[in-house]
């Protein structure tokens, strides 16, 4: 549903706004939408607006920019180091019982729900979301640095994943409803 809205919103906005203005506006809306409690899980509105800047950034990225990311050896080493470090930090947090609440990453609720984690946290929800978005952009760029330029066996497999992407939520809900994996706690977004 979000992908449909992103595509439609992008086409409409590009008729009237430059890419820089659209990106700035989408970031501002993504950060401010958390203050509206009625924009939540329904129709994934919160997530649609919160992740729209990532769609705009990706849609605006030219192939030459992508090639600059993937061809420099230094960037690949830095990207691998960054991603490996992030993995180790999250693994360490998990092993020491200091896990990060996944609610912050889903962006499917307003800042008022942050109070369930820590009272008064809604006041800095804007800062938390902005920080997480910057981290996500950096980590996403690091991942793109590691994407191979040439075609591999994974290219063929990757071409067939869109259907899985579209159907995964339905399949997930069926599995959860049937309790196929009893004993494993499934967390829904």
mmCIF file of C-alpha atoms in Angstrom:
data_model
loop_
_atom_site.group_PDB
_atom_site.id
_atom_site.type_symbol
_atom_site.label_atom_id
_atom_site.label_comp_id
_atom_site.label_asym_id
_atom_site.label_seq_id
_atom_site.Cartn_x
_atom_site.Cartn_y
_atom_site.Cartn_z
ATOM 1 C CA UNK A 1 0.000 0.000 0.000
ATOM 2 C CA UNK A 2 2.798 2.413 0.887
ATOM 3 C CA UNK A 3 4.596 1.740 -2.386
ATOM 4 C CA UNK A 4 1.464 2.693 -4.319
ATOM 5 C CA UNK A 5 1.120 5.959 -2.387
ATOM 6 C CA UNK A 6 4.824 6.749 -2.721
ATOM 7 C CA UNK A 7 4.726 6.342 -6.476
ATOM 8 C CA UNK A 8 1.546 8.389 -6.853
ATOM 9 C CA UNK A 9 2.687 11.099 -4.441
ATOM 10 C CA UNK A 10 6.092 11.298 -6.089
ATOM 11 C CA UNK A 11 4.622 11.765 -9.578
ATOM 12 C CA UNK A 12 2.171 14.424 -8.373
ATOM 13 C CA UNK A 13 4.746 16.331 -6.304
ATOM 14 C CA UNK A 14 7.401 16.270 -9.039
ATOM 15 C CA UNK A 15 5.053 18.242 -11.301
ATOM 16 C CA UNK A 16 5.161 21.174 -8.879
ATOM 17 C CA UNK A 17 8.347 20.829 -6.821
ATOM 18 C CA UNK A 18 12.044 20.462 -7.536
ATOM 19 C CA UNK A 19 13.681 17.326 -6.175
ATOM 20 C CA UNK A 20 15.479 19.280 -3.433
ATOM 21 C CA UNK A 21 12.273 20.939 -2.245
ATOM 22 C CA UNK A 22 10.389 17.623 -2.413
ATOM 23 C CA UNK A 23 13.094 15.871 -0.390
ATOM 24 C CA UNK A 24 13.133 18.660 2.225
ATOM 25 C CA UNK A 25 9.323 18.672 2.481
ATOM 26 C CA UNK A 26 9.134 14.881 2.719
ATOM 27 C CA UNK A 27 11.707 14.860 5.532
ATOM 28 C CA UNK A 28 9.831 17.585 7.402
ATOM 29 C CA UNK A 29 6.488 15.786 7.034
ATOM 30 C CA UNK A 30 8.077 12.464 8.045
ATOM 31 C CA UNK A 31 9.351 14.002 11.265
ATOM 32 C CA UNK A 32 6.217 16.003 12.082
ATOM 33 C CA UNK A 33 3.745 13.175 11.350
ATOM 34 C CA UNK A 34 4.756 11.517 14.619
ATOM 35 C CA UNK A 35 3.028 14.293 16.575
ATOM 36 C CA UNK A 36 -0.385 13.403 15.102
ATOM 37 C CA UNK A 37 -1.739 10.478 17.169
ATOM 38 C CA UNK A 38 -4.521 9.680 14.682
ATOM 39 C CA UNK A 39 -1.967 8.850 11.975
ATOM 40 C CA UNK A 40 -1.011 5.344 13.049
ATOM 41 C CA UNK A 41 -1.313 1.721 11.958
ATOM 42 C CA UNK A 42 -4.420 2.242 9.836
ATOM 43 C CA UNK A 43 -3.491 1.968 6.159
ATOM 44 C CA UNK A 44 0.152 2.215 7.312
ATOM 45 C CA UNK A 45 -0.158 6.001 7.095
ATOM 46 C CA UNK A 46 2.558 6.685 9.647
ATOM 47 C CA UNK A 47 4.992 4.382 7.873
ATOM 48 C CA UNK A 48 3.983 5.721 4.463
ATOM 49 C CA UNK A 49 4.859 9.288 5.414
ATOM 50 C CA UNK A 50 7.837 8.332 7.602
ATOM 51 C CA UNK A 51 9.597 6.339 4.894
ATOM 52 C CA UNK A 52 8.641 8.573 1.946
ATOM 53 C CA UNK A 53 11.955 10.522 2.124
ATOM 54 C CA UNK A 54 13.828 7.271 1.492
ATOM 55 C CA UNK A 55 11.701 6.636 -1.590
ATOM 56 C CA UNK A 56 12.289 10.188 -2.847
ATOM 57 C CA UNK A 57 16.019 9.871 -2.265
ATOM 58 C CA UNK A 58 16.146 6.552 -4.117
ATOM 59 C CA UNK A 59 14.003 7.803 -6.986
ATOM 60 C CA UNK A 60 16.176 10.893 -7.365
ATOM 61 C CA UNK A 61 19.469 9.006 -7.248
ATOM 62 C CA UNK A 62 21.077 8.870 -10.657
ATOM 63 C CA UNK A 63 22.876 5.799 -11.927
ATOM 64 C CA UNK A 64 26.191 7.682 -11.955
ATOM 65 C CA UNK A 65 25.832 8.356 -8.221
ATOM 66 C CA UNK A 66 25.120 4.689 -7.602
ATOM 67 C CA UNK A 67 28.175 3.697 -9.644
ATOM 68 C CA UNK A 68 30.349 6.048 -7.589
ATOM 69 C CA UNK A 69 29.217 4.188 -4.481
ATOM 70 C CA UNK A 70 29.882 0.742 -5.893
ATOM 71 C CA UNK A 71 33.200 1.248 -7.705
ATOM 72 C CA UNK A 72 35.445 2.762 -5.049
ATOM 73 C CA UNK A 73 37.375 0.146 -3.096
ATOM 74 C CA UNK A 74 37.852 2.461 -0.099
ATOM 75 C CA UNK A 75 34.096 2.986 0.185
ATOM 76 C CA UNK A 76 33.481 -0.764 0.025
ATOM 77 C CA UNK A 77 35.931 -1.404 2.865
ATOM 78 C CA UNK A 78 34.422 1.427 4.913
ATOM 79 C CA UNK A 79 30.897 0.164 4.217
ATOM 80 C CA UNK A 80 31.746 -3.391 5.228
ATOM 81 C CA UNK A 81 33.451 -2.136 8.403
ATOM 82 C CA UNK A 82 30.457 0.047 9.266
ATOM 83 C CA UNK A 83 27.904 -2.721 8.700
ATOM 84 C CA UNK A 84 29.992 -5.289 10.584
ATOM 85 C CA UNK A 85 30.423 -2.854 13.480
ATOM 86 C CA UNK A 86 26.678 -2.185 13.600
ATOM 87 C CA UNK A 87 26.010 -5.915 13.633
ATOM 88 C CA UNK A 88 28.469 -6.416 16.489
ATOM 89 C CA UNK A 89 26.955 -3.555 18.510
ATOM 90 C CA UNK A 90 23.420 -4.922 18.133
ATOM 91 C CA UNK A 91 24.631 -8.430 18.910
ATOM 92 C CA UNK A 92 26.415 -7.179 22.028
ATOM 93 C CA UNK A 93 23.278 -5.303 23.121
ATOM 94 C CA UNK A 94 21.249 -8.470 22.595
ATOM 95 C CA UNK A 95 23.661 -10.676 24.559
ATOM 96 C CA UNK A 96 23.847 -8.253 27.478
ATOM 97 C CA UNK A 97 20.073 -7.841 27.691
ATOM 98 C CA UNK A 98 20.111 -4.213 26.564
ATOM 99 C CA UNK A 99 18.168 -4.632 23.374
ATOM 100 C CA UNK A 100 16.834 -1.659 21.457
ATOM 101 C CA UNK A 101 13.052 -1.450 21.396
ATOM 102 C CA UNK A 102 12.009 -2.289 17.817
ATOM 103 C CA UNK A 103 9.085 0.145 18.022
ATOM 104 C CA UNK A 104 11.515 2.938 17.186
ATOM 105 C CA UNK A 105 12.422 1.311 13.878
ATOM 106 C CA UNK A 106 8.895 0.463 12.704
ATOM 107 C CA UNK A 107 7.746 4.093 12.663
ATOM 108 C CA UNK A 108 4.188 2.786 12.642
ATOM 109 C CA UNK A 109 2.967 4.843 15.565
ATOM 110 C CA UNK A 110 3.090 8.405 16.808
ATOM 111 C CA UNK A 111 5.528 9.811 19.312
ATOM 112 C CA UNK A 112 2.886 9.528 22.038
ATOM 113 C CA UNK A 113 3.459 5.741 22.020
ATOM 114 C CA UNK A 114 7.120 6.299 22.931
ATOM 115 C CA UNK A 115 5.896 6.993 26.466
ATOM 116 C CA UNK A 116 5.235 3.261 26.820
ATOM 117 C CA UNK A 117 9.000 2.763 26.616
ATOM 118 C CA UNK A 118 9.949 5.692 28.844
ATOM 119 C CA UNK A 119 7.589 8.387 30.214
ATOM 120 C CA UNK A 120 8.181 11.785 28.621
ATOM 121 C CA UNK A 121 10.031 10.337 25.650
ATOM 122 C CA UNK A 122 7.422 11.739 23.231
ATOM 123 C CA UNK A 123 8.939 15.196 23.759
ATOM 124 C CA UNK A 124 12.100 14.193 21.921
ATOM 125 C CA UNK A 125 10.398 11.859 19.436
ATOM 126 C CA UNK A 126 11.321 14.237 16.626
ATOM 127 C CA UNK A 127 15.014 13.992 17.552
ATOM 128 C CA UNK A 128 14.869 10.198 17.978
ATOM 129 C CA UNK A 129 13.232 9.702 14.580
ATOM 130 C CA UNK A 130 15.589 12.169 12.865
ATOM 131 C CA UNK A 131 18.606 10.391 14.364
ATOM 132 C CA UNK A 132 17.323 6.961 13.350
ATOM 133 C CA UNK A 133 16.586 8.218 9.832
ATOM 134 C CA UNK A 134 20.129 9.542 9.467
ATOM 135 C CA UNK A 135 21.532 6.243 10.715
ATOM 136 C CA UNK A 136 19.241 4.351 8.326
ATOM 137 C CA UNK A 137 20.378 6.508 5.389
ATOM 138 C CA UNK A 138 24.033 5.935 6.232
ATOM 139 C CA UNK A 139 23.523 2.195 6.722
ATOM 140 C CA UNK A 140 21.479 1.973 3.506
ATOM 141 C CA UNK A 141 24.216 3.762 1.589
ATOM 142 C CA UNK A 142 26.782 1.411 3.117
ATOM 143 C CA UNK A 143 24.727 -1.547 1.951
ATOM 144 C CA UNK A 144 24.494 -0.079 -1.563
ATOM 145 C CA UNK A 145 28.291 0.198 -1.632
ATOM 146 C CA UNK A 146 28.483 -3.581 -1.315
ATOM 147 C CA UNK A 147 25.993 -4.358 -4.090
ATOM 148 C CA UNK A 148 27.892 -5.944 -6.985
ATOM 149 C CA UNK A 149 27.816 -4.085 -10.298
ATOM 150 C CA UNK A 150 28.060 -7.182 -12.452
ATOM 151 C CA UNK A 151 25.289 -9.753 -12.743
ATOM 152 C CA UNK A 152 25.593 -12.812 -10.507
ATOM 153 C CA UNK A 153 23.458 -15.827 -9.643
ATOM 154 C CA UNK A 154 21.748 -13.662 -7.024
ATOM 155 C CA UNK A 155 20.616 -11.272 -9.770
ATOM 156 C CA UNK A 156 18.315 -13.920 -11.223
ATOM 157 C CA UNK A 157 16.970 -14.805 -7.776
ATOM 158 C CA UNK A 158 16.496 -11.132 -6.912
ATOM 159 C CA UNK A 159 14.359 -10.509 -9.968
ATOM 160 C CA UNK A 160 11.748 -12.930 -8.582
ATOM 161 C CA UNK A 161 11.415 -11.409 -5.102
ATOM 162 C CA UNK A 162 8.831 -8.680 -5.748
ATOM 163 C CA UNK A 163 5.951 -11.149 -5.434
ATOM 164 C CA UNK A 164 7.331 -12.327 -2.106
ATOM 165 C CA UNK A 165 7.630 -8.706 -0.980
ATOM 166 C CA UNK A 166 3.982 -8.051 -1.845
ATOM 167 C CA UNK A 167 2.670 -11.233 -0.241
ATOM 168 C CA UNK A 168 4.888 -11.524 2.840
ATOM 169 C CA UNK A 169 2.497 -9.820 5.251
ATOM 170 C CA UNK A 170 -0.391 -12.094 4.288
ATOM 171 C CA UNK A 171 1.793 -15.169 4.600
ATOM 172 C CA UNK A 172 3.099 -13.921 7.947
ATOM 173 C CA UNK A 173 -0.448 -13.431 9.264
ATOM 174 C CA UNK A 174 -1.482 -16.919 8.125
ATOM 175 C CA UNK A 175 1.530 -18.453 9.864
ATOM 176 C CA UNK A 176 0.824 -16.457 13.006
ATOM 177 C CA UNK A 177 -2.893 -17.368 12.993
ATOM 178 C CA UNK A 178 -2.193 -21.073 12.468
ATOM 179 C CA UNK A 179 0.436 -21.099 15.217
ATOM 180 C CA UNK A 180 2.717 -23.147 12.972
ATOM 181 C CA UNK A 181 5.781 -22.045 14.881
ATOM 182 C CA UNK A 182 4.580 -22.606 18.431
ATOM 183 C CA UNK A 183 7.073 -21.564 21.028
ATOM 184 C CA UNK A 184 8.542 -18.864 18.806
ATOM 185 C CA UNK A 185 7.337 -15.398 19.644
ATOM 186 C CA UNK A 186 6.468 -13.555 16.445
ATOM 187 C CA UNK A 187 6.365 -9.784 16.680
ATOM 188 C CA UNK A 188 4.054 -8.011 14.310
ATOM 189 C CA UNK A 189 4.644 -4.418 13.292
#
